[in-house]
Structures are given as structure tokens and as C-alpha cells.
Amino acid sequence: MSGVLLRLACTATVAAQAVLAPGPALAAPEPRPSVARLLTDLQRLYRQTEQATETYNATTEELERQRAEVARLDGELARARLTLRTHRADAGRLARQQYQNSGGLGPYVRLLLAPDPQHALDEGHVIGELARERAHTVARLTVAERRADALARRARKALDTQLGLAGRQRRQRDDVRTRLAGVERLLATLTPEQLAAVARLEQQGVTEAQRRLTTAGALPGDRPAGPRGDRAVGYAMAQVGKPYRWGAEGPDAYDCSGLTSQAWSHAGTPIPRTSQEQWRRLRRVPLKELRPGDLVVYYPEATHVAMYVGGGKVVQAPRPGERVRVSPLASYPVLGAVRPGDDPGQAPLTEAR
């Protein structure tokens, strides 16, 4: 909180001066909210914004998969239509041959009148082979037509799904922007003194939460990182100082799960994009067994995530207005921790528990 609050202090001062400027009518001033109430309101708005951001991220990921499916079906449909044209050409050629030969004698009459019955039988065998080939050609044409029709229906349905997802993504993007605007409006009403008091109160809460974890023995001891976990931590630490931006996956800015997913991807172990899917699909580990590279997930809805770096600290992209930084593990209410696959031969994903 402190970084974004202090950076907005000047804005708040201007807003406060505008409010305090004398006007034609003097209304009784509204009672100033307590610092604790302001902190609660800001934390609620930030939490709602991050939840909306993770929902947007999930839809964006689903939309990308759907676009790939549409492209795959379009390619398959194009190949099916090419095959169908080939089979239709074969069927047309056979139809023309059948028409051209329709005026001749039938195979049985030719056999009765033939001077050499054996030769006629051999010729009949050839005629039978041609008839079977014609039947196969017609059968292939029928199958190709059915396949092309089925693929066309699937492609249309996939495209409709893609369009629906794109509309949902736009609505969720607007929801995130609306919630961010709510945070900015609240911050703009605060004086520099209020901003500083809120930052102090929040820091006190983090310090107390970290102390409780330490006293309860929930914080891990010094455990070495696995080889990929070490690379993931190295990547995440190299991003310290870069700004938070919702929906961002680097390299210039990140949101919380964008940072963790990119760090593990660069370490050679792709993981789900969103904090909720990371919590749902990765292997759970107790806090006291954390090792660097593990992910700490926050809030009951799993709407925030950070990467453990050792010493009771995490590296994270905190929230709008702040930058990637190293923080106490208890910066937010902890839900639990997960570990991506790091050992050779270990599967990175598990079913939800």
C-alpha cells in the first residue's frame, strides 16, 4: 500500500485543496472516516480488482485456446473439402464412362456370343474389378461429404464460441477498469496525512501477521530450491522494480500470476496462467515445507499469488500502482502454498483436491 499511497500524495493534496476552497455556500463537513475504515475500504477495492483481473486472465487464456481450435478446424475443413473435390472428380469420370458404355452389349450377352468364352470370362473379371472400384469411389465420396459437413458444423460452433468468449473478455476488461477507477477515486479524496496513516496501519498488520506465523512455527526453515525452482526464482527476482499492470505477462510489466507463470515457464515448467488455476491444479505443500520457487496463494478465493524466495519472504507483483518487490510472506491473508513440478520425472500438475 505504502508505495502507491505515497506516490498519489500530491494528487490527494490537490484534490483536498479543491475541496477546501471557499464557495458560496458552507455545508457542514462530513465526519472523516477512520484510518482503519479507509484501509478496509482500500483493501476491499484492491481485492475486488484483483479478482476481476484473474477472471479476465482466465477468459483470455480460454479465448486463446479457442482461437487455436478454430484455426485447427479451419485447416482440417480445407483439407476435407480438397479431398471431397478429388472424390467428386473421380465420381464424375466414372459416370461419364458409364454413360459412354451404356449403348454396348451387356456382359452376359457378350459372354454367350464370344468366340472365345475364356477370354470373355477374363474380360468379365476386369469388368467386375471396375465395378468394385466404382463402388469404392462412390463410398469414398459419401464419407468425404459427411466429414466435410460435420467439420463445417464444428467450425461454425467453434467460431460462435470464440465470439462469445471475446464478448465476455470485453465485459470483464470493462469491469476491471471500473474497479480500478473506484480505487483511484478513493485515493484522490485522501490527504497526505491520511495516506501516510493508512500505510503505517497496513504495515503494522503485515508485521503482526508475520510474527504470528513465526510464533506458530509455520514459517519454513532454510530449504534448498530444486534446479528449476532456482531458475524460476532467478527470473522473478530479475523483474523486481518493474510495474504491476493488470493482465500483463512481461517483459515490461506483470500482474501477480503473470509473474509466477512466466517465471516457471522460463524455468522449463509451464504452469497455469491464473492464481486460481495454480492453486487448483498444482501440488499442495504445507507452509513449513516451503522451498524457494514454491508459490504462496492468498485470500479464500485464491485471487493473489507470490513466489517464495526463502527467509520468510516472497517476490510478487502486488497490485496496481506498485512494482514487483520482495515482501514478507504474510503480506496478505495466506490461503496455502503449491509446488510446480521441479524434480526430474515429476509431473507438474495434479487434479484438484
Tab-separated table of C-alpha atoms in Angstrom:
chain	number	residue	atom	x	y	z
A	1	MET	CA	0.000	0.000	0.000
A	2	SER	CA	2.714	2.444	1.035
A	3	GLY	CA	4.281	2.835	-2.419
A	4	VAL	CA	1.110	3.668	-4.289
A	5	LEU	CA	-0.270	5.753	-1.442
A	6	LEU	CA	2.795	7.948	-1.191
A	7	ARG	CA	3.043	8.311	-4.959
A	8	LEU	CA	-0.517	9.591	-5.008
A	9	ALA	CA	0.022	12.028	-2.151
A	10	CYS	CA	0.458	15.013	-4.474
A	11	THR	CA	-2.753	14.174	-6.296
A	12	ALA	CA	-4.559	13.883	-2.998
A	13	THR	CA	-3.208	17.278	-1.869
A	14	VAL	CA	-4.572	18.978	-4.969
A	15	ALA	CA	-7.921	17.257	-4.504
A	16	ALA	CA	-8.022	18.300	-0.850
A	17	GLN	CA	-7.251	21.928	-1.715
A	18	ALA	CA	-10.078	21.909	-4.221
A	19	VAL	CA	-12.455	20.564	-1.612
A	20	LEU	CA	-11.349	23.131	0.983
A	21	ALA	CA	-11.593	26.121	-1.392
A	22	PRO	CA	-14.201	28.644	-0.196
A	23	GLY	CA	-17.509	28.578	-2.014
A	24	PRO	CA	-20.748	30.465	-1.962
A	25	ALA	CA	-22.425	28.057	0.452
A	26	LEU	CA	-20.929	26.473	3.565
A	27	ALA	CA	-22.151	22.955	4.256
A	28	ALA	CA	-21.448	21.102	7.458
A	29	PRO	CA	-18.370	18.913	6.888
A	30	GLU	CA	-18.990	15.188	6.781
A	31	PRO	CA	-17.270	13.205	9.534
A	32	ARG	CA	-13.863	11.955	8.364
A	33	PRO	CA	-13.646	8.167	8.168
A	34	SER	CA	-11.197	6.468	10.492
A	35	VAL	CA	-7.848	5.266	9.219
A	36	ALA	CA	-8.908	1.674	9.863
A	37	ARG	CA	-12.066	2.195	7.784
A	38	LEU	CA	-10.051	3.722	4.953
A	39	LEU	CA	-7.631	0.793	4.980
A	40	THR	CA	-10.504	-1.683	4.975
A	41	ASP	CA	-12.165	0.072	2.052
A	42	LEU	CA	-8.937	0.217	0.043
A	43	GLN	CA	-8.115	-3.433	0.710
A	44	ARG	CA	-11.632	-4.426	-0.347
A	45	LEU	CA	-11.358	-2.451	-3.594
A	46	TYR	CA	-7.912	-3.851	-4.380
A	47	ARG	CA	-9.115	-7.382	-3.681
A	48	GLN	CA	-12.158	-6.959	-5.919
A	49	THR	CA	-9.949	-5.526	-8.657
A	50	GLU	CA	-7.510	-8.418	-8.479
A	51	GLN	CA	-10.332	-10.954	-8.504
A	52	ALA	CA	-11.752	-9.285	-11.618
A	53	THR	CA	-8.276	-9.298	-13.155
A	54	GLU	CA	-7.809	-13.033	-12.587
A	55	THR	CA	-11.253	-13.697	-14.093
A	56	TYR	CA	-10.239	-11.634	-17.125
A	57	ASN	CA	-6.954	-13.559	-17.369
A	58	ALA	CA	-8.780	-16.896	-17.291
A	59	THR	CA	-11.113	-15.814	-20.094
A	60	THR	CA	-8.175	-14.511	-22.125
A	61	GLU	CA	-6.421	-17.868	-21.799
A	62	GLU	CA	-9.602	-19.720	-22.776
A	63	LEU	CA	-10.053	-17.395	-25.756
A	64	GLU	CA	-6.523	-18.140	-26.966
A	65	ARG	CA	-7.203	-21.878	-26.800
A	66	GLN	CA	-10.466	-21.409	-28.683
A	67	ARG	CA	-8.769	-19.386	-31.406
A	68	ALA	CA	-6.261	-22.194	-31.852
A	69	GLU	CA	-9.135	-24.692	-32.079
A	70	VAL	CA	-10.897	-22.565	-34.703
A	71	ALA	CA	-7.677	-22.376	-36.738
A	72	ARG	CA	-7.192	-26.148	-36.447
A	73	LEU	CA	-10.754	-26.883	-37.571
A	74	ASP	CA	-10.473	-24.422	-40.444
A	75	GLY	CA	-7.345	-26.207	-41.671
A	76	GLU	CA	-8.979	-29.612	-41.295
A	77	LEU	CA	-12.074	-28.388	-43.124
A	78	ALA	CA	-9.964	-27.028	-46.000
A	79	ARG	CA	-8.246	-30.419	-46.370
A	80	ALA	CA	-11.590	-32.232	-46.217
A	81	ARG	CA	-13.020	-30.005	-48.952
A	82	LEU	CA	-9.980	-30.656	-51.135
A	83	THR	CA	-10.455	-34.414	-50.656
A	84	LEU	CA	-14.144	-34.033	-51.444
A	85	ARG	CA	-13.366	-32.253	-54.716
A	86	THR	CA	-10.991	-35.084	-55.684
A	87	HIS	CA	-13.604	-37.749	-54.980
A	88	ARG	CA	-16.277	-35.796	-56.854
A	89	ALA	CA	-13.952	-35.587	-59.872
A	90	ASP	CA	-13.401	-39.365	-59.706
A	91	ALA	CA	-17.135	-39.973	-59.464
A	92	GLY	CA	-17.794	-37.689	-62.436
A	93	ARG	CA	-15.197	-39.521	-64.522
A	94	LEU	CA	-16.808	-42.881	-63.718
A	95	ALA	CA	-20.255	-41.508	-64.539
A	96	ARG	CA	-19.060	-40.368	-67.955
A	97	GLN	CA	-17.502	-43.774	-68.610
A	98	GLN	CA	-20.733	-45.486	-67.605
A	99	TYR	CA	-22.729	-43.264	-69.953
A	100	GLN	CA	-20.339	-43.841	-72.856
A	101	ASN	CA	-20.538	-47.627	-72.431
A	102	SER	CA	-24.276	-47.824	-71.846
A	103	GLY	CA	-25.087	-48.462	-75.538
A	104	GLY	CA	-22.959	-51.610	-75.811
A	105	LEU	CA	-23.900	-55.217	-75.161
A	106	GLY	CA	-24.272	-56.397	-71.604
A	107	PRO	CA	-21.588	-58.635	-70.100
A	108	TYR	CA	-23.784	-61.801	-70.242
A	109	VAL	CA	-24.682	-61.319	-73.924
A	110	ARG	CA	-21.028	-60.735	-74.763
A	111	LEU	CA	-20.149	-63.988	-72.984
A	112	LEU	CA	-22.764	-66.003	-74.969
A	113	LEU	CA	-21.683	-64.580	-78.320
A	114	ALA	CA	-17.967	-64.603	-77.736
A	115	PRO	CA	-15.869	-66.945	-79.979
A	116	ASP	CA	-13.540	-67.490	-77.008
A	117	PRO	CA	-15.566	-67.953	-73.758
A	118	GLN	CA	-12.405	-67.997	-71.594
A	119	HIS	CA	-11.328	-64.645	-72.959
A	120	ALA	CA	-14.815	-63.319	-72.281
A	121	LEU	CA	-14.641	-64.614	-68.699
A	122	ASP	CA	-11.315	-62.879	-68.220
A	123	GLU	CA	-12.810	-59.709	-69.614
A	124	GLY	CA	-15.736	-60.103	-67.224
A	125	HIS	CA	-13.318	-60.322	-64.331
A	126	VAL	CA	-11.861	-56.997	-65.373
A	127	ILE	CA	-15.345	-55.547	-65.681
A	128	GLY	CA	-16.109	-56.773	-62.142
A	129	GLU	CA	-12.993	-55.109	-60.809
A	130	LEU	CA	-14.003	-51.876	-62.468
A	131	ALA	CA	-17.459	-52.130	-60.919
A	132	ARG	CA	-15.990	-52.634	-57.469
A	133	GLU	CA	-13.702	-49.657	-57.980
A	134	ARG	CA	-16.728	-47.578	-58.916
A	135	ALA	CA	-18.489	-48.692	-55.728
A	136	HIS	CA	-15.441	-47.775	-53.653
A	137	THR	CA	-15.266	-44.366	-55.302
A	138	VAL	CA	-18.921	-43.678	-54.524
A	139	ALA	CA	-18.403	-44.847	-50.932
A	140	ARG	CA	-15.364	-42.580	-50.504
A	141	LEU	CA	-17.352	-39.683	-51.940
A	142	THR	CA	-20.169	-40.299	-49.452
A	143	VAL	CA	-17.774	-40.436	-46.491
A	144	ALA	CA	-15.963	-37.289	-47.646
A	145	GLU	CA	-19.249	-35.400	-47.951
A	146	ARG	CA	-20.325	-36.414	-44.460
A	147	ARG	CA	-16.945	-35.499	-42.990
A	148	ALA	CA	-16.917	-32.094	-44.677
A	149	ASP	CA	-20.444	-31.364	-43.419
A	150	ALA	CA	-19.546	-32.424	-39.853
A	151	LEU	CA	-16.377	-30.326	-39.870
A	152	ALA	CA	-18.250	-27.320	-41.194
A	153	ARG	CA	-20.745	-27.587	-38.320
A	154	ARG	CA	-17.943	-27.925	-35.769
A	155	ALA	CA	-16.086	-24.966	-37.248
A	156	ARG	CA	-19.207	-22.794	-37.087
A	157	LYS	CA	-19.836	-23.819	-33.476
A	158	ALA	CA	-16.186	-23.152	-32.526
A	159	LEU	CA	-16.350	-19.711	-34.128
A	160	ASP	CA	-19.568	-18.904	-32.241
A	161	THR	CA	-17.829	-19.935	-29.012
A	162	GLN	CA	-14.856	-17.717	-29.863
A	163	LEU	CA	-17.112	-14.732	-30.476
A	164	GLY	CA	-18.901	-15.354	-27.174
A	165	LEU	CA	-15.598	-15.505	-25.295
A	166	ALA	CA	-14.409	-12.306	-26.948
A	167	GLY	CA	-17.576	-10.543	-25.779
A	168	ARG	CA	-17.112	-11.896	-22.256
A	169	GLN	CA	-13.486	-10.717	-22.255
A	170	ARG	CA	-14.546	-7.190	-23.222
A	171	ARG	CA	-17.105	-7.077	-20.396
A	172	GLN	CA	-14.544	-8.327	-17.879
A	173	ARG	CA	-11.986	-5.792	-19.101
A	174	ASP	CA	-14.535	-3.038	-18.509
A	175	ASP	CA	-15.233	-4.457	-15.032
A	176	VAL	CA	-11.530	-4.283	-14.129
A	177	ARG	CA	-11.310	-0.698	-15.356
A	178	THR	CA	-14.388	0.268	-13.348
A	179	ARG	CA	-12.938	-1.205	-10.167
A	180	LEU	CA	-9.591	0.483	-10.755
A	181	ALA	CA	-11.389	3.781	-11.160
A	182	GLY	CA	-13.051	3.176	-7.787
A	183	VAL	CA	-9.639	2.748	-6.140
A	184	GLU	CA	-8.351	5.925	-7.768
A	185	ARG	CA	-11.417	7.917	-6.670
A	186	LEU	CA	-10.973	6.859	-3.056
A	187	LEU	CA	-7.240	7.609	-3.071
A	188	ALA	CA	-7.847	11.033	-4.599
A	189	THR	CA	-10.008	12.030	-1.604
A	190	LEU	CA	-7.268	11.332	0.944
A	191	THR	CA	-4.883	13.888	2.375
A	192	PRO	CA	-1.156	13.131	2.589
A	193	GLU	CA	-1.593	12.614	6.331
A	194	GLN	CA	-4.337	10.060	5.750
A	195	LEU	CA	-2.258	8.294	3.114
A	196	ALA	CA	0.695	8.019	5.467
A	197	ALA	CA	-1.521	6.823	8.344
A	198	VAL	CA	-3.150	4.143	6.186
A	199	ALA	CA	0.290	2.945	5.013
A	200	ARG	CA	1.529	2.713	8.617
A	201	LEU	CA	-1.541	0.795	9.710
A	202	GLU	CA	-1.214	-1.670	6.854
A	203	GLN	CA	2.466	-2.234	7.605
A	204	GLN	CA	1.630	-2.874	11.244
A	205	GLY	CA	-0.865	-5.524	10.170
A	206	VAL	CA	1.685	-7.255	7.930
A	207	THR	CA	4.304	-7.216	10.694
A	208	GLU	CA	1.853	-8.728	13.182
A	209	ALA	CA	0.707	-11.419	10.739
A	210	GLN	CA	4.324	-12.352	10.011
A	211	ARG	CA	5.058	-12.518	13.758
A	212	ARG	CA	2.111	-14.868	14.311
A	213	LEU	CA	3.354	-17.224	11.590
A	214	THR	CA	6.813	-17.228	13.125
A	215	THR	CA	5.494	-17.837	16.632
A	216	ALA	CA	3.294	-20.692	15.412
A	217	GLY	CA	6.262	-22.338	13.698
A	218	ALA	CA	4.502	-22.116	10.330
A	219	LEU	CA	7.406	-20.464	8.503
A	220	PRO	CA	9.856	-22.856	6.839
A	221	GLY	CA	13.485	-23.323	7.686
A	222	ASP	CA	16.246	-22.989	5.158
A	223	ARG	CA	15.453	-25.473	2.397
A	224	PRO	CA	17.339	-25.582	-0.889
A	225	ALA	CA	15.499	-24.882	-4.101
A	226	GLY	CA	15.195	-27.545	-6.753
A	227	PRO	CA	17.067	-26.878	-10.005
A	228	ARG	CA	14.059	-25.466	-11.851
A	229	GLY	CA	12.802	-23.677	-8.765
A	230	ASP	CA	16.147	-21.929	-8.535
A	231	ARG	CA	15.824	-20.779	-12.162
A	232	ALA	CA	12.244	-19.607	-11.533
A	233	VAL	CA	13.360	-17.538	-8.527
A	234	GLY	CA	16.201	-16.059	-10.557
A	235	TYR	CA	13.802	-14.966	-13.274
A	236	ALA	CA	11.299	-13.479	-10.815
A	237	MET	CA	13.978	-11.602	-8.888
A	238	ALA	CA	15.282	-10.116	-12.136
A	239	GLN	CA	11.860	-8.458	-12.591
A	240	VAL	CA	11.995	-6.546	-9.282
A	241	GLY	CA	11.226	-2.877	-9.883
A	242	LYS	CA	9.025	-3.428	-12.939
A	243	PRO	CA	5.465	-2.073	-12.670
A	244	TYR	CA	2.303	-4.011	-11.927
A	245	ARG	CA	-0.189	-3.920	-14.783
A	246	TRP	CA	-3.332	-5.997	-14.831
A	247	GLY	CA	-3.352	-8.738	-17.466
A	248	ALA	CA	0.406	-8.319	-18.115
A	249	GLU	CA	2.835	-11.223	-18.545
A	250	GLY	CA	6.028	-9.250	-19.139
A	251	PRO	CA	8.574	-8.460	-20.140
A	252	ASP	CA	7.970	-4.827	-19.160
A	253	ALA	CA	5.172	-5.280	-16.586
A	254	TYR	CA	3.342	-8.069	-14.745
A	255	ASP	CA	0.304	-8.880	-12.696
A	256	CYS	CA	0.658	-11.375	-9.846
A	257	SER	CA	0.043	-14.618	-11.726
A	258	GLY	CA	1.681	-13.268	-14.864
A	259	LEU	CA	4.933	-13.055	-12.902
A	260	THR	CA	4.721	-16.552	-11.385
A	261	SER	CA	3.596	-18.273	-14.588
A	262	GLN	CA	6.299	-16.606	-16.676
A	263	ALA	CA	8.991	-17.390	-14.103
A	264	TRP	CA	8.177	-21.102	-14.154
A	265	SER	CA	7.776	-21.127	-17.934
A	266	HIS	CA	11.280	-19.715	-18.285
A	267	ALA	CA	12.463	-22.392	-15.852
A	268	GLY	CA	11.144	-25.077	-18.226
A	269	THR	CA	7.938	-25.999	-16.388
A	270	PRO	CA	4.810	-24.315	-17.809
A	271	ILE	CA	2.070	-23.824	-15.203
A	272	PRO	CA	-1.488	-22.435	-15.394
A	273	ARG	CA	-1.841	-18.717	-16.075
A	274	THR	CA	-4.127	-17.649	-13.226
A	275	SER	CA	-3.671	-17.803	-9.454
A	276	GLN	CA	-6.904	-19.769	-9.074
A	277	GLU	CA	-5.809	-22.437	-11.550
A	278	GLN	CA	-2.346	-22.551	-9.982
A	279	TRP	CA	-3.997	-23.234	-6.627
A	280	ARG	CA	-6.418	-25.774	-8.097
A	281	ARG	CA	-4.022	-27.786	-10.244
A	282	LEU	CA	-0.590	-27.662	-8.612
A	283	ARG	CA	0.556	-29.895	-5.784
A	284	ARG	CA	-0.222	-28.516	-2.312
A	285	VAL	CA	2.586	-28.224	0.241
A	286	PRO	CA	2.489	-27.097	3.923
A	287	LEU	CA	3.932	-23.654	4.612
A	288	LYS	CA	6.600	-25.108	6.895
A	289	GLU	CA	7.868	-27.227	3.963
A	290	LEU	CA	8.207	-24.336	1.517
A	291	ARG	CA	11.335	-24.088	-0.558
A	292	PRO	CA	12.344	-21.296	-2.967
A	293	GLY	CA	10.265	-21.363	-6.132
A	294	ASP	CA	7.089	-22.600	-4.434
A	295	LEU	CA	4.013	-20.400	-4.817
A	296	VAL	CA	2.111	-18.834	-1.919
A	297	VAL	CA	-1.577	-18.247	-2.673
A	298	TYR	CA	-3.675	-15.646	-0.845
A	299	TYR	CA	-7.322	-14.978	0.044
A	300	PRO	CA	-10.104	-17.605	0.234
A	301	GLU	CA	-10.842	-17.171	-3.492
A	302	ALA	CA	-7.149	-17.694	-4.426
A	303	THR	CA	-7.054	-14.305	-6.156
A	304	HIS	CA	-3.402	-13.412	-5.449
A	305	VAL	CA	-0.147	-15.357	-5.717
A	306	ALA	CA	3.534	-14.763	-4.966
A	307	MET	CA	6.757	-16.797	-5.188
A	308	TYR	CA	8.648	-17.872	-2.088
A	309	VAL	CA	12.324	-16.870	-2.188
A	310	GLY	CA	13.450	-18.014	1.273
A	311	GLY	CA	13.906	-16.351	4.640
A	312	GLY	CA	10.162	-15.874	5.123
A	313	LYS	CA	9.994	-13.622	2.033
A	314	VAL	CA	8.188	-13.709	-1.300
A	315	VAL	CA	8.685	-11.865	-4.559
A	316	GLN	CA	5.442	-10.570	-6.021
A	317	ALA	CA	3.683	-8.120	-8.288
A	318	PRO	CA	1.494	-6.643	-5.534
A	319	ARG	CA	-1.260	-4.524	-7.108
A	320	PRO	CA	-1.973	-1.518	-9.356
A	321	GLY	CA	0.298	1.429	-8.734
A	322	GLU	CA	3.110	-0.657	-7.231
A	323	ARG	CA	6.130	-2.511	-8.584
A	324	VAL	CA	7.457	-6.042	-8.372
A	325	ARG	CA	9.167	-6.332	-4.995
A	326	VAL	CA	10.271	-8.661	-2.210
A	327	SER	CA	7.828	-8.702	0.727
A	328	PRO	CA	7.109	-10.635	3.927
A	329	LEU	CA	5.269	-13.877	3.232
A	330	ALA	CA	2.297	-12.643	5.298
A	331	SER	CA	1.713	-9.519	3.176
A	332	TYR	CA	-1.849	-10.746	2.548
A	333	PRO	CA	-4.082	-13.394	4.182
A	334	VAL	CA	-2.457	-16.722	3.274
A	335	LEU	CA	-4.611	-19.472	1.785
A	336	GLY	CA	-1.831	-22.033	1.262
A	337	ALA	CA	1.087	-22.986	-0.937
A	338	VAL	CA	1.670	-25.098	-4.049
A	339	ARG	CA	4.718	-26.539	-5.775
A	340	PRO	CA	5.140	-26.847	-9.539
A	341	GLY	CA	6.933	-29.969	-10.768
A	342	ASP	CA	10.634	-29.491	-10.148
A	343	ASP	CA	12.180	-32.921	-9.767
A	344	PRO	CA	13.181	-34.942	-12.853
A	345	GLY	CA	10.261	-37.072	-13.962
A	346	GLN	CA	7.805	-35.387	-11.591
A	347	ALA	CA	4.547	-34.360	-13.218
A	348	PRO	CA	3.935	-30.638	-12.676
A	349	LEU	CA	0.140	-30.779	-12.465
A	350	THR	CA	-2.271	-32.711	-10.290
A	351	GLU	CA	-6.024	-32.952	-10.097
A	352	ALA	CA	-7.852	-30.528	-7.830
A	353	ARG	CA	-8.241	-31.676	-4.274
